[in-house]
C-alpha cells in the first residue's frame, strides 16, 4: 500500500498492542493496525484508525476484558 508520508508503495500494516491512558485508567488496545514504511521508516496510524481509537477510548471500560500478563519494563534487563 502507499505510504502517506513519502508516497512510496512500500507501506505495510502490522498489528500491534498499544497502551493508552495512565494510572488506574491505563488500558491496552490489541491488534491496532500500525502502518510502517520500508522506504522512509515511518510508523503511523491511519486517520480512520485514530477515529476508531477515540471511539474505543470513550467506552473502554465496557469493552475491555481483564487479562493478566507478565510485563517487563524496558531497561530492566540486567
Ligand atoms: Zn514512507
Coordinates of N, CA and C and ligand atoms in Angstrom, one line a residue:
X1 N 0.8 -1.2 0.0 CA 0.0 0.0 0.0 C 0.9 1.3 0.0
X2 N 0.3 2.4 -0.3 CA 1.0 3.6 -0.5 C 1.2 4.3 0.9
X3 N 2.4 4.8 1.1 CA 2.8 5.5 2.3 C 2.2 6.9 2.3
X4 N 1.6 7.3 3.4 CA 1.0 8.6 3.5 C 2.1 9.7 3.7
X5 N 3.3 9.2 4.1 CA 4.4 10.2 4.4 C 5.2 10.4 3.2
X6 N 5.7 9.3 2.5 CA 6.7 9.5 1.4 C 6.1 9.2 0.0
X7 N 4.9 8.6 0.0 CA 4.2 8.3 -1.2 C 4.7 7.0 -1.9
X8 N 5.7 6.3 -1.4 CA 6.2 5.1 -2.0 C 5.2 4.0 -1.7
X9 N 5.2 2.9 -2.5 CA 4.2 1.8 -2.3 C 4.9 0.7 -1.5
X10 N 5.5 1.1 -0.4 CA 6.3 0.1 0.4 C 5.7 0.1 1.8
X11 N 4.5 0.6 2.0 CA 3.9 0.6 3.4 C 3.2 -0.8 3.6
X12 N 3.3 -1.2 4.9 CA 2.6 -2.5 5.3 C 1.9 -2.2 6.6
X13 N 0.9 -3.0 6.8 CA 0.2 -2.8 8.1 C 0.6 -4.0 9.1
X14 N 1.0 -3.6 10.3 CA 1.3 -4.5 11.3 C 0.3 -4.4 12.4
X15 N 0.0 -5.5 13.1 CA -0.9 -5.4 14.3 C -0.1 -5.3 15.5
X16 N -0.3 -4.2 16.3 CA 0.5 -4.0 17.5 C -0.5 -3.8 18.7
X17 N 0.1 -3.9 19.9 CA -0.6 -3.6 21.1 C -0.2 -2.2 21.6
X18 N -1.1 -1.4 21.8 CA -0.8 0.0 22.3 C -1.4 0.2 23.7
X19 N -0.7 1.0 24.5 CA -1.1 1.4 25.8 C -1.7 2.8 25.8
X20 N -2.9 2.9 26.4 CA -3.5 4.3 26.5 C -3.8 4.6 27.9
X21 N -4.0 5.9 28.2 CA -4.4 6.4 29.5 C -3.2 6.3 30.4
X22 N -3.5 6.5 31.7 CA -2.4 6.5 32.7 C -3.0 6.1 34.1
X23 N -2.1 5.7 35.0 CA -2.6 5.3 36.3 C -3.6 4.2 36.3
X24 N -4.7 4.5 37.1 CA -5.8 3.5 37.2 C -6.6 3.4 35.9
X25 N -6.4 4.4 35.0 CA -7.1 4.4 33.7 C -6.3 3.9 32.6
X26 N -5.3 3.1 32.9 CA -4.4 2.6 31.8 C -5.1 1.3 31.2
X27 N -5.2 1.3 29.9 CA -5.7 0.1 29.3 C -4.9 -0.1 28.0
X28 N -5.0 -1.3 27.5 CA -4.3 -1.7 26.2 C -5.4 -1.9 25.1
X29 N -5.0 -1.6 23.9 CA -5.8 -2.0 22.8 C -4.9 -2.9 22.0
X30 N -5.4 -4.1 21.7 CA -4.6 -5.1 21.0 C -5.0 -5.0 19.5
X31 N -4.0 -5.5 18.7 CA -4.3 -5.6 17.2 C -4.5 -4.3 16.5
X32 N -3.9 -3.2 17.1 CA -4.1 -1.9 16.4 C -3.3 -1.9 15.1
X33 N -3.9 -1.6 14.0 CA -3.2 -1.6 12.7 C -2.3 -0.4 12.6
X34 N -1.0 -0.7 12.7 CA 0.1 0.3 12.6 C 0.7 0.2 11.2
X35 N 0.7 1.3 10.5 CA 1.3 1.3 9.1 C 2.8 1.6 9.3
X36 N 3.6 0.8 8.7 CA 5.0 1.0 8.7 C 5.5 1.0 7.3
X37 N 6.5 1.9 7.0 CA 7.0 2.0 5.7 C 8.5 1.7 5.6
X38 N 8.8 0.8 4.6 CA 10.2 0.4 4.5 C 11.1 1.4 3.8
X39 N 10.5 2.4 3.1 CA 11.3 3.4 2.4 C 11.7 4.5 3.4
X40 N 10.7 5.1 4.1 CA 11.1 6.2 5.0 C 11.2 5.9 6.4
X41 N 10.8 4.6 6.8 CA 10.9 4.2 8.2 C 9.9 4.7 9.1
X42 N 8.9 5.4 8.6 CA 7.9 5.9 9.4 C 6.9 4.9 9.9
X43 N 6.3 5.0 11.0 CA 5.2 4.2 11.5 C 4.1 5.1 12.0
X44 N 2.9 4.9 11.5 CA 1.9 5.9 11.8 C 0.5 5.2 11.8
X45 N -0.5 5.8 12.4 CA -1.8 5.3 12.5 C -2.7 6.1 11.5
X46 N -3.4 5.4 10.7 CA -4.3 6.0 9.7 C -5.4 6.8 10.4
X47 N -5.9 7.8 9.7 CA -6.9 8.6 10.2 C -8.1 7.8 10.7
X48 N -8.5 6.8 10.0 CA -9.7 6.0 10.4 C -9.3 5.2 11.6
X49 N -8.1 4.8 11.8 CA -7.6 4.1 13.0 C -7.7 5.0 14.2
X50 N -7.3 6.2 14.0 CA -7.3 7.2 15.1 C -8.8 7.5 15.6
X51 N -9.7 7.5 14.6 CA -11.1 7.7 14.9 C -11.6 6.6 15.7
X52 N -11.3 5.3 15.3 CA -11.7 4.1 16.0 C -11.1 4.1 17.4
X53 N -9.9 4.5 17.6 CA -9.3 4.6 18.9 C -10.0 5.5 19.8
X54 N -10.4 6.7 19.3 CA -11.2 7.7 20.0 C -12.6 7.1 20.5
X55 N -13.2 6.3 19.6 CA -14.4 5.6 19.9 C -14.2 4.6 21.0
X56 N -13.2 3.8 20.9 CA -12.9 2.8 21.9 C -12.5 3.5 23.3
X57 N -11.8 4.6 23.2 CA -11.3 5.3 24.4 C -12.5 5.8 25.2
X58 N -13.6 6.2 24.5 CA -14.8 6.8 25.1 C -15.5 5.7 26.0
X59 N -15.4 4.4 25.6 CA -16.1 3.4 26.4 C -15.3 2.2 26.6
X60 N -14.0 2.4 26.9 CA -13.1 1.2 27.0 C -13.5 0.4 28.2
X61 N -14.1 1.0 29.3 CA -14.4 0.2 30.5 C -15.4 -0.9 30.2
X62 N -16.4 -0.5 29.3 CA -17.4 -1.5 28.9 C -16.8 -2.6 27.9
X63 N -15.9 -2.1 27.1 CA -15.4 -3.0 26.0 C -14.3 -4.0 26.5
X64 N -13.6 -3.6 27.5 CA -12.4 -4.3 27.9 C -12.7 -5.6 28.7
X65 N -11.8 -6.5 28.6 CA -11.8 -7.7 29.4 C -10.5 -7.7 30.2
X66 N -10.6 -8.2 31.5 CA -9.4 -8.3 32.3 C -8.5 -9.4 31.9
X67 N -7.2 -9.1 31.7 CA -6.3 -10.1 31.3 C -5.1 -9.9 32.2
X68 N -4.5 -11.0 32.6 CA -3.3 -11.0 33.4 C -2.1 -11.4 32.5
X69 N -1.1 -10.5 32.5 CA 0.1 -10.9 31.7 C 1.3 -10.4 32.2
X70 N 2.4 -11.1 32.0 CA 3.7 -10.6 32.5 C 4.2 -9.4 31.8
X71 N 4.7 -8.4 32.5 CA 5.2 -7.2 31.9 C 6.6 -6.9 32.2
X72 N 7.4 -6.5 31.3 CA 8.8 -6.1 31.5 C 9.0 -4.7 31.2
X73 N 9.6 -3.9 32.0 CA 9.9 -2.5 31.7 C 11.2 -2.4 31.0
X74 N 11.2 -1.7 29.9 CA 12.4 -1.5 29.1 C 13.5 -1.0 29.9
X75 N 14.7 -1.6 29.8 CA 15.8 -1.1 30.6 C 16.0 -1.9 31.9
X76 N 15.1 -2.8 32.2 CA 15.2 -3.5 33.5 C 16.0 -4.8 33.3
X77 N 16.4 -5.2 32.1 CA 17.2 -6.4 32.0 C 18.6 -6.2 32.5
X78 N 19.1 -7.1 33.3 CA 20.4 -6.9 33.9 C 21.5 -7.1 32.9
Ligands
LIG1 ZN1 7.2 6.1 3.5

